[in-house]
GROMACS .gro file of C-alpha atoms in nm:
model
  440
    1MET     CA    1 -10.261   1.104   1.450
    2SER     CA    2 -10.290   0.911   1.778
    3ASP     CA    3 -10.191   1.053   2.117
    4ASP     CA    4 -10.211   0.710   2.287
    5ILE     CA    5  -9.887   0.505   2.378
    6ARG     CA    6 -10.078   0.186   2.301
    7ARG     CA    7 -10.135   0.301   1.938
    8HIS     CA    8  -9.769   0.392   1.902
    9ILE     CA    9  -9.668   0.041   2.023
   10CYS     CA   10  -9.899  -0.111   1.761
   11ASP     CA   11  -9.759   0.120   1.490
   12ILE     CA   12  -9.398   0.035   1.555
   13GLU     CA   13  -9.479  -0.336   1.593
   14ASP     CA   14  -9.640  -0.322   1.241
   15LYS     CA   15  -9.305  -0.183   1.115
   16GLY     CA   16  -9.119  -0.466   1.271
   17LEU     CA   17  -8.959  -0.240   1.531
   18LEU     CA   18  -9.084  -0.409   1.850
   19HIS     CA   19  -9.024  -0.741   2.025
   20ARG     CA   20  -9.274  -0.882   2.270
   21ILE     CA   21  -9.100  -1.053   2.568
   22LYS     CA   22  -9.330  -1.324   2.712
   23ARG     CA   23  -9.073  -1.480   2.943
   24ASN     CA   24  -9.092  -1.364   3.311
   25VAL     CA   25  -8.834  -1.099   3.382
   26SER     CA   26  -8.707  -0.907   3.693
   27VAL     CA   27  -8.715  -0.525   3.731
   28LYS     CA   28  -8.374  -0.550   3.899
   29TYR     CA   29  -8.110  -0.520   3.620
   30GLU     CA   30  -8.272  -0.779   3.383
   31ILE     CA   31  -8.495  -0.541   3.198
   32ALA     CA   32  -8.211  -0.288   3.170
   33ALA     CA   33  -7.968  -0.559   3.041
   34LEU     CA   34  -8.214  -0.662   2.769
   35THR     CA   35  -8.293  -0.311   2.663
   36ALA     CA   36  -7.922  -0.224   2.629
   37GLN     CA   37  -7.874  -0.509   2.376
   38THR     CA   38  -8.129  -0.394   2.115
   39LYS     CA   39  -8.217  -0.110   1.893
   40LYS     CA   40  -8.577  -0.217   1.887
   41ALA     CA   41  -8.860  -0.148   2.136
   42LEU     CA   42  -8.935  -0.419   2.397
   43LEU     CA   43  -9.274  -0.487   2.542
   44PHE     CA   44  -9.243  -0.704   2.859
   45GLU     CA   45  -9.567  -0.900   2.919
   46SER     CA   46  -9.468  -1.090   3.232
   47ILE     CA   47  -9.289  -0.903   3.511
   48ASP     CA   48  -9.188  -1.087   3.827
   49GLY     CA   49  -9.403  -0.955   4.120
   50TYR     CA   50  -9.624  -0.732   3.892
   51ASP     CA   51  -9.897  -0.952   3.744
   52ASP     CA   52 -10.127  -0.655   3.657
   53CYS     CA   53  -9.885  -0.440   3.471
   54ARG     CA   54  -9.683  -0.451   3.136
   55LEU     CA   55  -9.369  -0.247   3.069
   56VAL     CA   56  -9.228  -0.100   2.747
   57THR     CA   57  -8.883   0.030   2.673
   58ASN     CA   58  -8.703   0.197   2.382
   59ILE     CA   59  -9.019   0.316   2.204
   60VAL     CA   60  -8.826   0.602   2.032
   61GLY     CA   61  -8.488   0.424   2.041
   62ASN     CA   62  -8.390   0.520   1.686
   63ARG     CA   63  -8.484   0.790   1.435
   64GLN     CA   64  -8.727   0.565   1.258
   65MET     CA   65  -8.936   0.519   1.574
   66PHE     CA   66  -8.885   0.884   1.663
   67ALA     CA   67  -9.029   0.989   1.324
   68ALA     CA   68  -9.318   0.750   1.365
   69ALA     CA   69  -9.409   0.912   1.692
   70LEU     CA   70  -9.428   1.246   1.499
   71GLY     CA   71  -9.618   1.094   1.213
   72VAL     CA   72  -9.351   1.193   0.947
   73ALA     CA   73  -9.070   1.042   0.751
   74ASP     CA   74  -8.714   1.030   0.907
   75THR     CA   75  -8.610   1.330   0.702
   76GLN     CA   76  -8.898   1.544   0.829
   77ILE     CA   77  -8.840   1.524   1.202
   78HIS     CA   78  -8.697   1.875   1.245
   79GLN     CA   79  -8.945   2.037   1.018
   80ARG     CA   80  -9.234   1.869   1.216
   81ILE     CA   81  -9.097   1.976   1.553
   82MET     CA   82  -9.025   2.335   1.442
   83MET     CA   83  -9.375   2.362   1.284
   84ALA     CA   84  -9.534   2.239   1.613
   85ILE     CA   85  -9.335   2.491   1.816
   86ARG     CA   86  -9.444   2.774   1.591
   87GLY     CA   87  -9.795   2.656   1.566
   88ALA     CA   88  -9.857   2.555   1.935
   89THR     CA   89 -10.219   2.579   2.027
   90PRO     CA   90 -10.383   2.505   2.368
   91PRO     CA   91 -10.529   2.157   2.399
   92ASP     CA   92 -10.881   2.068   2.493
   93VAL     CA   93 -10.906   2.039   2.874
   94THR     CA   94 -11.235   1.864   2.900
   95GLY     CA   95 -11.104   1.510   2.869
   96HIS     CA   96 -11.214   1.221   3.078
   97GLY     CA   97 -10.921   1.044   3.239
   98HIS     CA   98 -10.882   0.691   3.114
   99PHE     CA   99 -10.638   0.651   3.401
  100MET     CA  100 -10.905   0.667   3.681
  101LYS     CA  101 -10.988   0.296   3.667
  102ASN     CA  102 -10.778   0.218   3.970
  103THR     CA  103 -10.661   0.435   4.266
  104TYR     CA  104 -10.377   0.353   4.511
  105LYS     CA  105 -10.198   0.535   4.786
  106THR     CA  106  -9.842   0.412   4.703
  107THR     CA  107  -9.640   0.319   4.398
  108ASP     CA  108  -9.594  -0.044   4.513
  109VAL     CA  109  -9.804  -0.155   4.210
  110LEU     CA  110  -9.560  -0.007   3.964
  111PRO     CA  111  -9.265  -0.205   3.818
  112ILE     CA  112  -8.998   0.060   3.880
  113VAL     CA  113  -8.672  -0.056   3.735
  114THR     CA  114  -8.317  -0.078   3.887
  115HIS     CA  115  -8.086  -0.006   3.601
  116PHE     CA  116  -7.721   0.023   3.702
  117GLU     CA  117  -7.479  -0.136   3.952
  118LYS     CA  118  -7.387   0.176   4.151
  119GLU     CA  119  -7.707   0.369   4.126
  120PRO     CA  120  -7.861   0.409   4.483
  121GLY     CA  121  -8.182   0.238   4.382
  122PRO     CA  122  -8.456   0.210   4.110
  123PHE     CA  123  -8.574   0.516   3.924
  124ILE     CA  124  -8.886   0.623   3.746
  125THR     CA  125  -8.726   0.752   3.432
  126SER     CA  126  -9.013   0.864   3.209
  127SER     CA  127  -9.189   1.101   3.460
  128LEU     CA  128  -9.359   1.393   3.282
  129VAL     CA  129  -9.415   1.639   3.564
  130PHE     CA  130  -9.690   1.904   3.547
  131ALA     CA  131  -9.674   2.212   3.777
  132PRO     CA  132  -9.848   2.551   3.791
  133ASN     CA  133  -9.655   2.840   3.643
  134PRO     CA  134  -9.670   3.111   3.909
  135ASP     CA  135  -9.642   3.397   3.652
  136THR     CA  136  -9.877   3.288   3.382
  137HIS     CA  137 -10.109   3.066   3.581
  138GLN     CA  138 -10.077   2.811   3.303
  139GLN     CA  139  -9.901   2.475   3.334
  140ASN     CA  140  -9.531   2.383   3.293
  141SER     CA  141  -9.441   2.037   3.193
  142SER     CA  142  -9.093   1.878   3.188
  143VAL     CA  143  -8.932   1.539   3.226
  144HIS     CA  144  -8.767   1.440   3.556
  145ARG     CA  145  -8.628   1.122   3.714
  146MET     CA  146  -8.753   1.005   4.048
  147MET     CA  147  -8.602   0.768   4.304
  148PRO     CA  148  -8.818   0.586   4.570
  149ILE     CA  149  -8.714   0.658   4.922
  150ASP     CA  150  -9.003   0.466   5.083
  151ASP     CA  151  -9.352   0.373   4.964
  152LYS     CA  152  -9.478   0.743   4.985
  153HIS     CA  153  -9.167   0.950   4.906
  154PHE     CA  154  -8.933   1.000   4.608
  155SER     CA  155  -8.636   1.222   4.548
  156ILE     CA  156  -8.698   1.426   4.234
  157ARG     CA  157  -8.412   1.552   4.012
  158MET     CA  158  -8.435   1.917   3.924
  159VAL     CA  159  -8.170   2.143   3.760
  160ASP     CA  160  -8.129   2.478   3.932
  161GLY     CA  161  -8.294   2.756   3.730
  162ARG     CA  162  -8.493   2.530   3.503
  163HIS     CA  163  -8.865   2.577   3.497
  164LEU     CA  164  -8.988   2.314   3.748
  165HIS     CA  165  -8.718   2.433   3.987
  166ARG     CA  166  -8.845   2.791   3.938
  167CYS     CA  167  -9.198   2.683   4.026
  168TYR     CA  168  -9.064   2.498   4.329
  169VAL     CA  169  -8.863   2.799   4.459
  170TYR     CA  170  -9.160   3.027   4.419
  171ALA     CA  171  -9.382   2.796   4.626
  172LYS     CA  172  -9.107   2.757   4.880
  173GLU     CA  173  -9.062   3.128   4.917
  174HIS     CA  174  -9.434   3.157   4.989
  175GLY     CA  175  -9.422   2.889   5.253
  176GLU     CA  176  -9.596   2.622   5.047
  177ASP     CA  177  -9.530   2.277   4.906
  178LEU     CA  178  -9.568   2.259   4.530
  179ARG     CA  179  -9.852   2.043   4.411
  180VAL     CA  180  -9.780   1.850   4.100
  181ALA     CA  181  -9.917   1.577   3.877
  182ILE     CA  182  -9.691   1.314   3.711
  183ALA     CA  183  -9.777   1.124   3.393
  184VAL     CA  184  -9.609   0.790   3.314
  185GLY     CA  185  -9.689   0.605   3.002
  186VAL     CA  186  -9.781   0.880   2.748
  187HIS     CA  187  -9.759   0.880   2.363
  188PRO     CA  188  -9.389   0.973   2.286
  189SER     CA  189  -9.496   1.286   2.096
  190ILE     CA  190  -9.616   1.418   2.432
  191LEU     CA  191  -9.293   1.315   2.604
  192ILE     CA  192  -9.094   1.487   2.321
  193ALA     CA  193  -9.286   1.809   2.369
  194GLY     CA  194  -9.236   1.789   2.745
  195ALA     CA  195  -8.859   1.739   2.693
  196TYR     CA  196  -8.833   2.053   2.472
  197GLN     CA  197  -8.676   2.346   2.650
  198ALA     CA  198  -8.949   2.600   2.579
  199GLN     CA  199  -8.949   2.961   2.686
  200TRP     CA  200  -9.061   3.028   3.038
  201GLY     CA  201  -9.446   3.068   3.042
  202CYS     CA  202  -9.498   2.846   2.743
  203ASP     CA  203  -9.723   2.540   2.799
  204GLU     CA  204  -9.544   2.252   2.624
  205MET     CA  205  -9.870   2.072   2.583
  206GLY     CA  206  -9.956   2.336   2.322
  207ILE     CA  207  -9.665   2.188   2.123
  208ALA     CA  208  -9.781   1.840   2.189
  209ASN     CA  209 -10.129   1.934   2.060
  210ALA     CA  210  -9.977   2.073   1.743
  211ILE     CA  211  -9.775   1.758   1.695
  212THR     CA  212 -10.091   1.540   1.721
  213GLY     CA  213 -10.291   1.755   1.486
  214GLY     CA  214 -10.503   1.930   1.743
  215THR     CA  215 -10.642   1.605   1.892
  216LEU     CA  216 -10.483   1.610   2.240
  217LYS     CA  217 -10.720   1.617   2.522
  218MET     CA  218 -10.614   1.701   2.877
  219SER     CA  219 -10.817   1.578   3.180
  220PRO     CA  220 -10.862   1.789   3.494
  221LEU     CA  221 -10.752   1.654   3.828
  222GLU     CA  222 -10.948   1.769   4.129
  223TRP     CA  223 -10.679   1.740   4.407
  224SER     CA  224 -10.391   1.916   4.225
  225GLY     CA  225 -10.604   2.147   3.999
  226LEU     CA  226 -10.382   2.042   3.706
  227HIS     CA  227 -10.453   1.874   3.374
  228VAL     CA  228 -10.284   1.566   3.233
  229PRO     CA  229 -10.317   1.390   2.895
  230GLU     CA  230 -10.640   1.194   2.891
  231LYS     CA  231 -10.491   0.866   2.769
  232THR     CA  232 -10.201   0.851   3.012
  233GLU     CA  233 -10.139   0.501   3.154
  234ILE     CA  234 -10.044   0.605   3.510
  235VAL     CA  235 -10.091   0.934   3.695
  236ILE     CA  236  -9.929   1.019   4.032
  237GLN     CA  237 -10.038   1.321   4.232
  238GLY     CA  238  -9.855   1.476   4.529
  239ARG     CA  239  -9.647   1.753   4.672
  240ILE     CA  240  -9.281   1.853   4.628
  241LEU     CA  241  -9.201   1.933   4.994
  242GLN     CA  242  -9.063   2.277   5.054
  243ASP     CA  243  -8.814   2.191   5.332
  244VAL     CA  244  -8.715   1.825   5.281
  245THR     CA  245  -8.418   1.696   5.064
  246HIS     CA  246  -8.258   1.361   5.003
  247GLU     CA  247  -7.917   1.257   4.863
  248GLU     CA  248  -7.920   1.080   4.525
  249TRP     CA  249  -7.706   1.030   4.216
  250MET     CA  250  -7.781   0.870   3.888
  251VAL     CA  251  -7.647   0.767   3.551
  252GLU     CA  252  -7.670   1.052   3.294
  253MET     CA  253  -7.672   1.076   2.911
  254LEU     CA  254  -7.306   1.010   2.892
  255GLN     CA  255  -7.350   0.670   3.068
  256THR     CA  256  -7.149   0.801   3.358
  257TYR     CA  257  -7.244   0.851   3.724
  258ASP     CA  258  -7.343   1.198   3.823
  259TYR     CA  259  -7.205   1.335   4.153
  260LYS     CA  260  -7.419   1.311   4.472
  261ARG     CA  261  -7.676   1.583   4.514
  262GLN     CA  262  -7.930   1.683   4.776
  263GLN     CA  263  -8.261   1.690   4.583
  264PRO     CA  264  -8.618   1.787   4.688
  265VAL     CA  265  -8.856   1.521   4.804
  266PHE     CA  266  -9.192   1.439   4.647
  267GLU     CA  267  -9.468   1.302   4.864
  268ILE     CA  268  -9.742   1.089   4.710
  269GLU     CA  269 -10.113   1.173   4.753
  270SER     CA  270 -10.253   0.927   4.507
  271VAL     CA  271 -10.172   0.693   4.217
  272HIS     CA  272 -10.416   0.633   3.935
  273THR     CA  273 -10.392   0.376   3.658
  274LYS     CA  274 -10.573   0.225   3.366
  275ASP     CA  275 -10.661  -0.152   3.382
  276ASP     CA  276 -10.350  -0.350   3.277
  277PRO     CA  277 -10.141  -0.032   3.257
  278ILE     CA  278  -9.828  -0.004   3.045
  279TYR     CA  279  -9.538   0.138   3.239
  280HIS     CA  280  -9.280   0.320   3.021
  281ASP     CA  281  -8.905   0.284   3.127
  282VAL     CA  282  -8.630   0.477   2.971
  283LEU     CA  283  -8.275   0.334   3.005
  284SER     CA  284  -8.049   0.630   3.100
  285GLY     CA  285  -7.762   0.705   2.878
  286TYR     CA  286  -7.885   0.481   2.591
  287ALA     CA  287  -8.051   0.571   2.261
  288GLU     CA  288  -8.402   0.645   2.385
  289HIS     CA  289  -8.281   0.876   2.657
  290ARG     CA  290  -8.040   1.054   2.418
  291LEU     CA  291  -8.296   1.101   2.141
  292LEU     CA  292  -8.574   1.213   2.379
  293MET     CA  293  -8.340   1.484   2.518
  294GLY     CA  294  -8.131   1.556   2.213
  295MET     CA  295  -8.366   1.563   1.918
  296PRO     CA  296  -8.581   1.855   2.033
  297VAL     CA  297  -8.258   2.044   2.103
  298GLU     CA  298  -8.124   1.944   1.749
  299SER     CA  299  -8.445   2.087   1.609
  300LYS     CA  300  -8.397   2.399   1.817
  301ILE     CA  301  -8.048   2.443   1.670
  302ASN     CA  302  -8.172   2.383   1.314
  303GLY     CA  303  -8.438   2.642   1.377
  304ALA     CA  304  -8.185   2.887   1.514
  305LEU     CA  305  -7.974   2.843   1.192
  306ASP     CA  306  -8.269   2.868   0.957
  307GLY     CA  307  -8.216   3.147   0.708
  308THR     CA  308  -7.835   3.130   0.734
  309ILE     CA  309  -7.595   2.948   0.502
  310ALA     CA  310  -7.621   2.641   0.721
  311THR     CA  311  -7.784   2.342   0.542
  312SER     CA  312  -7.807   2.080   0.824
  313ALA     CA  313  -7.708   2.047   1.193
  314SER     CA  314  -7.682   1.730   1.389
  315LEU     CA  315  -7.597   1.639   1.757
  316SER     CA  316  -7.358   1.348   1.708
  317ASN     CA  317  -7.401   1.005   1.864
  318GLY     CA  318  -7.033   1.015   1.976
  319GLY     CA  319  -7.117   1.342   2.161
  320CYS     CA  320  -7.412   1.167   2.340
  321ASN     CA  321  -7.660   1.369   2.125
  322TRP     CA  322  -7.585   1.660   2.358
  323LEU     CA  323  -7.226   1.784   2.376
  324HIS     CA  324  -7.109   1.782   2.011
  325ALA     CA  325  -7.269   1.930   1.707
  326VAL     CA  326  -7.178   1.906   1.331
  327VAL     CA  327  -7.315   2.171   1.099
  328SER     CA  328  -7.286   2.178   0.720
  329ILE     CA  329  -7.281   2.508   0.528
  330LYS     CA  330  -7.267   2.659   0.175
  331LYS     CA  331  -6.954   2.853   0.231
  332ARG     CA  332  -6.919   3.191   0.067
  333SER     CA  333  -6.646   3.369   0.270
  334GLU     CA  334  -6.376   3.264   0.509
  335SER     CA  335  -6.566   3.412   0.807
  336ASP     CA  336  -6.880   3.203   0.751
  337ALA     CA  337  -6.774   2.900   0.950
  338ARG     CA  338  -6.676   3.103   1.255
  339GLU     CA  339  -7.006   3.283   1.245
  340ILE     CA  340  -7.205   2.959   1.230
  341ILE     CA  341  -6.994   2.815   1.519
  342GLU     CA  342  -7.097   3.115   1.738
  343LYS     CA  343  -7.461   3.087   1.640
  344THR     CA  344  -7.466   2.716   1.712
  345PHE     CA  345  -7.305   2.761   2.063
  346ASP     CA  346  -7.567   3.040   2.131
  347ALA     CA  347  -7.856   2.794   2.041
  348HIS     CA  348  -7.751   2.526   2.285
  349ARG     CA  349  -7.528   2.626   2.582
  350SER     CA  350  -7.439   2.267   2.681
  351LEU     CA  351  -7.242   2.226   2.357
  352LYS     CA  352  -6.868   2.149   2.405
  353CYS     CA  353  -6.767   2.125   2.045
  354VAL     CA  354  -6.898   2.250   1.710
  355THR     CA  355  -6.753   2.123   1.381
  356VAL     CA  356  -6.848   2.301   1.059
  357VAL     CA  357  -6.819   2.117   0.728
  358ASP     CA  358  -6.911   2.181   0.361
  359ASP     CA  359  -7.249   2.068   0.241
  360ASP     CA  360  -7.100   1.775   0.057
  361ILE     CA  361  -7.032   1.611   0.395
  362ASP     CA  362  -7.306   1.415   0.563
  363VAL     CA  363  -7.334   1.548   0.917
  364ASP     CA  364  -7.456   1.216   1.048
  365ASP     CA  365  -7.165   1.021   0.895
  366ALA     CA  366  -6.887   1.021   1.152
  367GLU     CA  367  -6.641   0.884   0.889
  368ALA     CA  368  -6.726   1.156   0.643
  369VAL     CA  369  -6.685   1.416   0.916
  370GLU     CA  370  -6.346   1.275   1.008
  371TYR     CA  371  -6.256   1.287   0.638
  372ALA     CA  372  -6.328   1.660   0.634
  373LEU     CA  373  -6.106   1.699   0.943
  374ALA     CA  374  -5.828   1.502   0.776
  375THR     CA  375  -5.833   1.691   0.437
  376ARG     CA  376  -5.977   2.034   0.502
  377PHE     CA  377  -5.866   2.138   0.848
  378GLN     CA  378  -5.539   2.294   0.978
  379ALA     CA  379  -5.512   2.294   1.355
  380ASP     CA  380  -5.300   2.607   1.383
  381LYS     CA  381  -5.561   2.837   1.225
  382ASP     CA  382  -5.894   2.656   1.203
  383ILE     CA  383  -5.982   2.624   1.578
  384ILE     CA  384  -6.168   2.852   1.811
  385ILE     CA  385  -6.107   2.791   2.180
  386LYS     CA  386  -6.343   2.928   2.449
  387GLN     CA  387  -6.210   2.906   2.816
  388ASN     CA  388  -6.404   2.908   3.145
  389VAL     CA  389  -6.749   2.948   2.992
  390ARG     CA  390  -7.089   2.814   3.078
  391GLY     CA  391  -7.120   2.437   2.998
  392SER     CA  392  -7.303   2.125   3.086
  393SER     CA  393  -7.319   1.973   3.434
  394LEU     CA  394  -7.316   1.628   3.272
  395ASP     CA  395  -6.964   1.649   3.152
  396PRO     CA  396  -6.739   1.479   3.412
  397SER     CA  397  -6.428   1.653   3.274
  398SER     CA  398  -6.576   1.989   3.343
  399ASP     CA  399  -6.622   2.204   3.660
  400GLN     CA  400  -6.968   2.048   3.718
  401LYS     CA  401  -7.059   2.240   4.029
  402ASN     CA  402  -6.986   2.586   3.885
  403LEU     CA  403  -7.096   2.481   3.530
  404LYS     CA  404  -6.763   2.593   3.379
  405THR     CA  405  -6.590   2.435   3.077
  406ALA     CA  406  -6.370   2.488   2.776
  407LYS     CA  407  -6.534   2.476   2.430
  408MET     CA  408  -6.394   2.421   2.081
  409GLY     CA  409  -6.511   2.532   1.740
  410ILE     CA  410  -6.359   2.355   1.436
  411ASP     CA  411  -6.366   2.495   1.076
  412ALA     CA  412  -6.339   2.181   0.863
  413THR     CA  413  -6.443   2.360   0.549
  414ILE     CA  414  -6.252   2.389   0.215
  415PRO     CA  415  -6.034   2.704   0.216
  416LEU     CA  416  -6.155   2.940  -0.058
  417ASP     CA  417  -5.803   3.046  -0.158
  418ARG     CA  418  -5.710   2.689  -0.262
  419ARG     CA  419  -5.781   2.519  -0.592
  420PRO     CA  420  -6.128   2.341  -0.549
  421GLU     CA  421  -6.021   2.041  -0.768
  422GLY     CA  422  -5.773   1.943  -0.487
  423PHE     CA  423  -6.072   1.873  -0.255
  424GLU     CA  424  -6.310   1.710  -0.488
  425VAL     CA  425  -6.385   1.353  -0.407
  426ALA     CA  426  -6.331   1.141  -0.720
  427ARG     CA  427  -6.640   0.969  -0.854
  428ILE     CA  428  -6.685   0.668  -1.071
  429PRO     CA  429  -6.962   0.726  -1.333
  430ASN     CA  430  -7.272   0.507  -1.312
  431ILE     CA  431  -7.144   0.327  -0.999
  432GLU     CA  432  -7.487   0.332  -0.834
  433ASN     CA  433  -7.622   0.118  -1.128
  434VAL     CA  434  -7.339  -0.141  -1.125
  435HIS     CA  435  -7.384  -0.412  -0.868
  436LEU     CA  436  -7.113  -0.666  -0.792
  437SER     CA  437  -7.368  -0.930  -0.687
  438GLU     CA  438  -7.488  -0.943  -1.050
  439TYR     CA  439  -7.147  -1.051  -1.168
  440LEU     CA  440  -7.079  -1.327  -0.929
   0.00000   0.00000   0.00000
């Protein structure tokens, strides 16, 4: 399996999932507007002011492209991710960086996109950041968005307590800036691994290596002492400054504006690119962003429920692939649904609502889930309410600063003390073989 974004672009183009845009486009709003209107990937070949660079968006913008990035069928996504997590192996670190063809001192050569009307500026949205883990002396990798302040400095979004922030705090406590390397334009399987919320001390590139079948090569960088994927399109090295912050805000997964935050500042040391590099932009709050963040978590939830009566779990599109989950079960006792609700909340603390349905309901079919609510659920006894508990900072209706919210679990399964025939969906025999079009 390939570990090169160019190969993935060719693969999805062969499947009819990519459009090439040859018309000249602007990085200010136009690229974002076009991306928002399609479920396919877009490769922009002519960008106003950036003659030596191409730009791609939406390369895992639906489950079919996401599965293609993992080299599996749509139905095998979670099994592939969970197998890679369990079978993570260190990648080869003797690669020769294909990205060392050109070296610059600023990011002026990169087509950084301005996406939304009220954001404070453009953002790099596919930044895979590598940093040294102070406890294990291995690497941590995670995805962060970065906003240019000037031609040498960016604000970098970090969530308190997450792994990059822990690396940053350690360096700061020791009176040091944190040296990092940033990859832009990697194969999406590498970005998927980087987006996974692994345990502290786990090198996510071991997961990426397992996804690619053990073929991933990492290239050493002399200045930072870190390793980045050999076939990365663009690599930026620099420091996260220990004592400098900058105010920023951005559009999040819910397509809403986050509140203003003081975030650390990254200072560029060098920028390296391939010839004719392909810059990857992710449109915040739209399908690619939600799937990149949500699908690894969906796999994590399915893994946490493995071995239970749960048959499938999905983070719903309406819940932005982050806040709402639907789980199907083979119900055996009246306490089963409530036990699964608790296990699902434990697996992903950002969840705000968990709905449990019987295994005859398709968890990815919103109409089927609503049908279960309409026919199998009683509001006075089938709801669990949790008050003032840890939630997601993304939800604008919650206490975002203190990360407190209310959560709801819904049991929309058939009551075992009722006659089952009353809940059976009537079926017309042989309907799948009778086609109206043949009679017209």
